[in-house]
Coordinates of C-alpha atoms in Angstrom, one line a residue:
X97 CA 2.3 -1.5 6.2
X98 CA 1.2 0.8 9.0
X99 CA 1.9 4.5 8.3
X100 CA 1.4 6.1 11.7
X101 CA -2.1 7.3 11.0
X102 CA -3.5 10.3 12.8
X103 CA -6.9 8.9 13.9
X104 CA -9.0 12.1 14.2
X105 CA -12.7 11.4 13.8
X106 CA -12.3 8.2 11.9
X107 CA -15.8 6.8 12.4
X108 CA -15.7 4.9 9.1
X109 CA -18.2 2.8 7.1
X110 CA -18.1 1.1 3.7
X111 CA -21.1 0.4 1.5
X112 CA -20.2 -2.0 -1.3
X113 CA -17.9 -4.9 -0.7
X114 CA -16.8 -6.0 -4.2
X115 CA -13.2 -6.5 -5.0
X116 CA -12.3 -2.8 -4.6
X117 CA -14.5 -2.0 -1.6
X118 CA -13.4 -5.1 0.4
X119 CA -9.8 -4.4 -0.2
X120 CA -10.1 -0.8 0.8
X121 CA -11.5 -2.0 4.1
X122 CA -8.6 -4.5 4.4
X123 CA -5.9 -1.9 3.7
X124 CA -7.5 0.5 6.2
X125 CA -7.6 -2.2 8.8
X126 CA -3.8 -2.9 8.3
X127 CA -3.4 0.8 9.2
X128 CA -5.5 0.4 12.3
X129 CA -8.6 2.1 10.9
X130 CA -11.6 -0.2 11.4
X131 CA -14.8 -0.2 9.5
X132 CA -18.5 -1.0 9.8
X133 CA -19.4 -2.7 6.5
X134 CA -22.6 -3.3 4.5
X135 CA -23.4 -4.9 1.2
X136 CA -26.7 -6.3 -0.2
X137 CA -24.8 -9.6 -0.4
X138 CA -24.6 -10.6 3.3
X139 CA -22.1 -13.3 2.5
X140 CA -19.6 -10.5 1.5
X141 CA -20.4 -8.8 4.9
X142 CA -19.7 -12.1 6.7
X143 CA -16.3 -12.6 5.1
X144 CA -15.1 -9.2 6.3
X145 CA -16.7 -9.7 9.7
X146 CA -14.7 -12.8 10.1
X147 CA -11.6 -10.8 9.4
X148 CA -12.4 -8.2 12.0
X149 CA -14.7 -5.6 10.5
X150 CA -18.1 -4.8 12.1
X151 CA -21.0 -6.2 10.1
X152 CA -24.3 -4.4 9.5
X153 CA -27.6 -5.6 7.9
X154 CA -29.0 -2.4 6.6
X155 CA -28.3 1.3 6.1
X156 CA -30.0 2.1 9.4
X157 CA -27.9 -0.6 11.2
X158 CA -24.7 0.7 9.5
X159 CA -25.4 4.3 10.6
X160 CA -26.4 3.2 14.1
X161 CA -23.1 1.4 14.6
X162 CA -20.9 4.4 13.6
X163 CA -20.6 7.3 16.0
X164 CA -21.1 10.8 14.6
X165 CA -19.5 12.5 12.7
X166 CA -19.5 9.6 10.3
X167 CA -17.5 9.1 7.1
X168 CA -19.2 6.5 4.8
X169 CA -17.5 5.4 1.6
X170 CA -19.9 4.3 -1.2
X171 CA -18.3 1.8 -3.6
X172 CA -21.1 0.5 -5.8
X173 CA -21.6 0.4 -9.6
X174 CA -22.2 3.8 -11.2
X175 CA -25.7 2.8 -12.3
X176 CA -26.9 2.6 -8.7
X177 CA -24.6 5.2 -7.0
X178 CA -27.1 8.0 -7.0
X179 CA -29.9 6.0 -5.6
X180 CA -27.6 4.4 -3.0
X181 CA -26.5 7.9 -1.8
X182 CA -30.1 9.1 -1.7
X183 CA -31.2 6.1 0.3
X184 CA -28.2 6.3 2.7
X185 CA -28.7 10.0 3.3
X186 CA -32.1 9.4 4.9
X187 CA -30.2 7.8 7.8
X188 CA -27.3 10.3 8.2
X189 CA -26.9 13.3 10.4
X190 CA -25.7 16.9 9.9
X191 CA -21.9 16.9 9.7
X192 CA -21.6 13.4 8.3
X193 CA -19.7 12.8 5.1
X194 CA -20.5 10.6 2.1
X195 CA -17.5 9.5 0.0
X196 CA -18.2 8.3 -3.5
X197 CA -15.2 6.2 -4.5
X198 CA -16.7 4.5 -7.6
X199 CA -16.5 5.4 -11.2
X200 CA -19.2 8.0 -11.2
X201 CA -19.9 10.7 -13.8
X202 CA -18.5 14.0 -12.5
X203 CA -21.6 16.0 -13.4
X204 CA -23.6 13.7 -11.1
X205 CA -21.2 14.5 -8.3
X206 CA -22.2 18.2 -8.5
X207 CA -25.8 17.2 -8.1
X208 CA -25.1 14.9 -5.2
X209 CA -23.0 17.6 -3.5
X210 CA -25.9 20.1 -3.8
X211 CA -28.5 17.6 -2.6
X212 CA -26.4 16.5 0.5
X213 CA -25.4 20.1 1.3
X214 CA -29.1 20.9 1.8
X215 CA -29.2 18.2 4.4
X216 CA -26.0 19.5 6.1
X217 CA -24.1 16.4 4.9
X218 CA -20.6 16.7 3.2
X219 CA -19.9 15.0 -0.1
X220 CA -16.5 14.0 -1.4
X221 CA -15.8 12.3 -4.7
X222 CA -12.7 10.1 -5.0
X223 CA -11.5 8.7 -8.3
X224 CA -9.8 5.5 -7.2
X225 CA -7.1 3.7 -9.3
X226 CA -5.3 0.6 -8.4
X227 CA -7.7 -2.2 -9.1
X228 CA -7.3 -5.6 -7.5
X229 CA -3.7 -4.8 -6.7
X230 CA -4.6 -1.8 -4.5
X231 CA -4.5 -3.8 -1.3
X232 CA -0.8 -4.5 -1.7
X233 CA 0.3 -1.5 -3.8
X234 CA -2.0 1.2 -2.5
X235 CA -4.5 3.3 -4.4
X236 CA -3.9 6.4 -6.5
X237 CA -6.7 8.8 -5.3
X238 CA -8.0 11.8 -7.1
X239 CA -10.3 13.8 -4.8
X240 CA -13.0 16.4 -5.2
X241 CA -15.0 18.3 -2.6
X242 CA -15.0 21.1 -0.1
X243 CA -11.6 21.6 1.5
X244 CA -12.6 21.2 5.2
X245 CA -14.3 17.9 4.5
X246 CA -11.3 16.6 2.4
X247 CA -8.8 17.7 5.0
X248 CA -10.7 15.8 7.7
X249 CA -10.4 12.6 5.7
X250 CA -6.7 13.0 5.2
X251 CA -5.8 10.0 7.5
X252 CA -8.0 7.7 5.4
X253 CA -6.4 8.9 2.1
X254 CA -2.9 8.7 3.5
X255 CA -3.5 5.1 4.7
X256 CA -4.9 4.0 1.3
X257 CA -2.3 5.7 -0.9
X258 CA 0.9 4.0 -2.0
X259 CA 3.2 6.4 -0.2
X260 CA 6.2 8.4 -1.1
X261 CA 8.5 5.4 -1.5
X262 CA 6.4 4.0 -4.3
X263 CA 8.2 6.1 -7.0
X264 CA 11.4 8.0 -7.4
X265 CA 11.0 11.7 -6.7
X266 CA 10.6 13.8 -9.8
X267 CA 13.8 15.7 -10.6
X268 CA 13.3 19.4 -9.7
X269 CA 11.0 18.8 -6.8
X270 CA 12.3 20.0 -3.5
X271 CA 11.2 20.8 0.0
X272 CA 8.2 19.3 1.8
X273 CA 6.5 16.3 0.3
X274 CA 3.2 17.1 -1.4
X275 CA 0.2 14.8 -1.0
X276 CA 0.5 14.0 -4.8
X277 CA 3.9 12.5 -4.0
X278 CA 2.2 10.3 -1.5
X279 CA -0.4 9.1 -4.1
X280 CA -3.4 11.3 -3.4
X281 CA -4.5 14.8 -4.5
X282 CA -7.3 17.2 -3.7
X283 CA -8.0 18.2 -7.3
X284 CA -10.7 20.8 -6.7
X285 CA -14.4 21.2 -5.9
X286 CA -17.1 18.4 -6.0
X287 CA -16.7 16.5 -9.3
X288 CA -13.1 17.4 -9.8
X289 CA -11.8 14.0 -8.5
X290 CA -14.0 12.0 -10.8
X291 CA -13.2 14.3 -13.8
X292 CA -9.5 13.7 -13.3
X293 CA -10.1 10.0 -13.0
X294 CA -12.3 10.0 -16.1
X295 CA -9.5 11.5 -18.2
X296 CA -7.1 9.1 -16.5
X297 CA -9.2 6.2 -17.8
X298 CA -9.5 7.7 -21.2
X299 CA -5.7 7.8 -21.4
X300 CA -5.6 4.2 -20.2
X301 CA -7.8 3.2 -23.1
X302 CA -5.3 4.8 -25.5
X303 CA -2.3 3.1 -23.9
X304 CA -4.0 -0.3 -23.9
X305 CA -4.9 0.1 -27.5
X306 CA -1.4 1.1 -28.5
X307 CA 0.1 -2.0 -26.9
X308 CA -2.6 -4.3 -28.3
X309 CA -2.2 -2.9 -31.9
X310 CA 1.6 -3.2 -31.8
X311 CA 1.7 -6.7 -30.5
X312 CA -1.1 -7.6 -33.0
X313 CA 1.2 -6.5 -35.8
X314 CA 3.9 -8.9 -34.5
X315 CA 1.4 -11.8 -34.4
X316 CA -0.1 -11.1 -37.8
X317 CA 3.4 -10.7 -39.4
X318 CA 4.5 -14.2 -38.5
X319 CA 2.8 -15.6 -41.6
X320 CA 4.5 -13.1 -43.9
X321 CA 8.1 -14.1 -43.5
X322 CA 10.4 -16.2 -41.2
X323 CA 12.1 -12.8 -40.5
X324 CA 9.0 -11.8 -38.6
X325 CA 8.7 -15.0 -36.5
X326 CA 9.3 -13.1 -33.3
X327 CA 8.9 -14.2 -29.7
X328 CA 6.2 -11.8 -28.4
X329 CA 6.6 -12.7 -24.7
X330 CA 10.3 -12.1 -24.8
X331 CA 9.8 -8.8 -26.6
X332 CA 7.4 -7.5 -23.9
X333 CA 10.0 -8.7 -21.3
X334 CA 12.9 -6.7 -22.9
X335 CA 10.7 -3.6 -23.2
X336 CA 10.1 -3.7 -19.4
X337 CA 13.7 -2.9 -18.9
X338 CA 14.9 0.5 -19.9
X339 CA 12.4 1.1 -22.6
X340 CA 10.5 4.4 -22.9
X341 CA 7.2 2.3 -23.1
X342 CA 7.9 0.5 -19.8
X343 CA 4.8 0.7 -17.5
X344 CA 2.6 -1.2 -15.2
X345 CA 0.3 -2.0 -18.2
X346 CA 3.3 -3.5 -20.0
X347 CA 4.2 -5.5 -16.8
X348 CA 0.6 -7.0 -16.7
X349 CA 0.8 -7.7 -20.4
X350 CA 4.0 -9.6 -20.1
X351 CA 2.6 -11.5 -17.1
X352 CA -0.4 -12.6 -19.2
X353 CA 1.8 -13.7 -22.1
X354 CA 4.0 -15.8 -19.8
X355 CA 0.8 -17.5 -18.6
X356 CA -0.3 -18.3 -22.2
X357 CA 1.5 -16.8 -25.2
X358 CA -1.6 -17.2 -27.4
X359 CA -3.9 -15.5 -24.9
X360 CA -6.4 -18.1 -26.0
X361 CA -8.3 -18.0 -22.7
X362 CA -9.3 -14.4 -23.2
X363 CA -12.3 -13.1 -25.3
X364 CA -11.8 -11.0 -28.4
X365 CA -14.8 -8.9 -27.2
X366 CA -13.7 -5.9 -25.1
X367 CA -16.1 -4.0 -23.0
X368 CA -16.0 -0.3 -22.3
X369 CA -16.9 1.5 -19.1
X370 CA -18.5 5.0 -18.8
X371 CA -15.3 6.8 -18.4
X372 CA -14.1 6.3 -22.0
X373 CA -17.3 7.6 -23.4
X374 CA -17.4 10.5 -21.0
X375 CA -13.8 11.4 -21.9
X376 CA -14.7 11.7 -25.6
X377 CA -17.8 13.7 -24.7
X378 CA -15.7 16.1 -22.6
X379 CA -13.3 16.5 -25.5
X380 CA -16.2 17.4 -27.8
X381 CA -17.7 19.9 -25.3
X382 CA -14.3 21.6 -25.0
X383 CA -13.6 21.5 -28.7
X384 CA -10.3 19.6 -28.1
X385 CA -9.1 17.0 -30.6
X386 CA -8.6 13.6 -29.0
X387 CA -8.2 11.2 -32.0
X388 CA -6.2 8.5 -30.1
X389 CA -8.7 8.3 -27.2
X390 CA -11.7 8.4 -29.5
X391 CA -10.2 5.7 -31.8
X392 CA -9.4 3.4 -28.8
X393 CA -13.0 3.7 -27.6
X394 CA -14.4 2.9 -31.1
X395 CA -12.1 -0.1 -31.5
X396 CA -13.8 -1.6 -28.4
X397 CA -17.1 -1.1 -30.1
X398 CA -15.7 -3.0 -33.2
X399 CA -14.4 -5.8 -31.0
X400 CA -18.0 -6.6 -30.1
X401 CA -19.1 -7.0 -33.7
X402 CA -20.8 -3.6 -33.8
X403 CA -19.3 -2.9 -37.2
X404 CA -20.5 -6.0 -38.9
X405 CA -23.3 -4.3 -40.9
X406 CA -21.0 -1.4 -41.8
X407 CA -18.4 -3.8 -43.2
X408 CA -21.2 -5.6 -45.2
X409 CA -22.1 -2.2 -46.7
X410 CA -18.5 -1.6 -47.7
X411 CA -18.3 -5.1 -49.3
X412 CA -21.6 -4.4 -51.1
X413 CA -20.3 -1.1 -52.5
X414 CA -17.0 -2.7 -53.7
X415 CA -19.0 -5.4 -55.5
X416 CA -21.4 -2.9 -57.1
X417 CA -18.9 -0.5 -58.5
X418 CA -16.0 -2.9 -59.2
X419 CA -17.3 -6.4 -59.2
X420 CA -15.2 -7.3 -56.3
X421 CA -16.6 -10.5 -54.7
X422 CA -15.8 -10.9 -51.0
X423 CA -15.9 -14.3 -49.5
X424 CA -18.2 -14.3 -46.4
X425 CA -16.2 -15.0 -43.2
X426 CA -17.1 -18.4 -41.8
X427 CA -18.4 -18.6 -38.3
X428 CA -15.8 -20.3 -36.2
X429 CA -18.2 -21.6 -33.6

């Protein structure tokens, strides 16, 4: 997997060793970029230390073990990102760089950039897509920050990205390979990376909802007529080949249906992360209609039973004006 990385000042640390953070460390190591690692869960630190990374027990220990200028990637939940960056900054030096690779709100990036700039510390935000498959497939990286800081991190981004061979070149593109064709892009100033990733995730909500609703129609129609007794796993399989809806999301759906065609091991309650809500908020602020993305977000709310009272109101009104008596749905538990 090594890509001939230019090593420049790659004095790298990772804070947060969940599935994404740990695999980023592993992918960098496969490209001969070694990391000092820290997590509040010292067992996670020990696992990566056994694989060759340098362990640390605190922010102070982390920083002490990395020569300046340092580049420290923060990969923690959005709810604690700002406090983590603030605490980490107390141990950093002028010229160091903090990389926020989590799913942070882009407006918070602007504040963190301004805060760290007053300390002489660089800030770069990186929207990171690839999930648990990123170690093998690489990560699509959407980057925000000042140009010099981003350029200095290019070897890291190049090592993490999927690379040019991961997709057929877009017809009409000629000449030198752009970084976007490698799988990473400097989108603009601080916040731009997470803004682009936010919209990416909003689109993801819509695509997932479209597949779910379409396959849901197949499943519900089975009781209507023998004509509709369709093999859903085979349908998703044929769509993977030559169809205009072929995609990685469809690949993963087909895989899940092969494992269990009824999907009975999965919950009917679907969570939503901040990006879906922030995308809808951005559409409202810009005055741009986004009915598909909004509906996909609201359908996730409904999956958690958040529309139960609203539905009882509808049932009550039907009864009051027309005498329509609904039968209460029995609890299946």
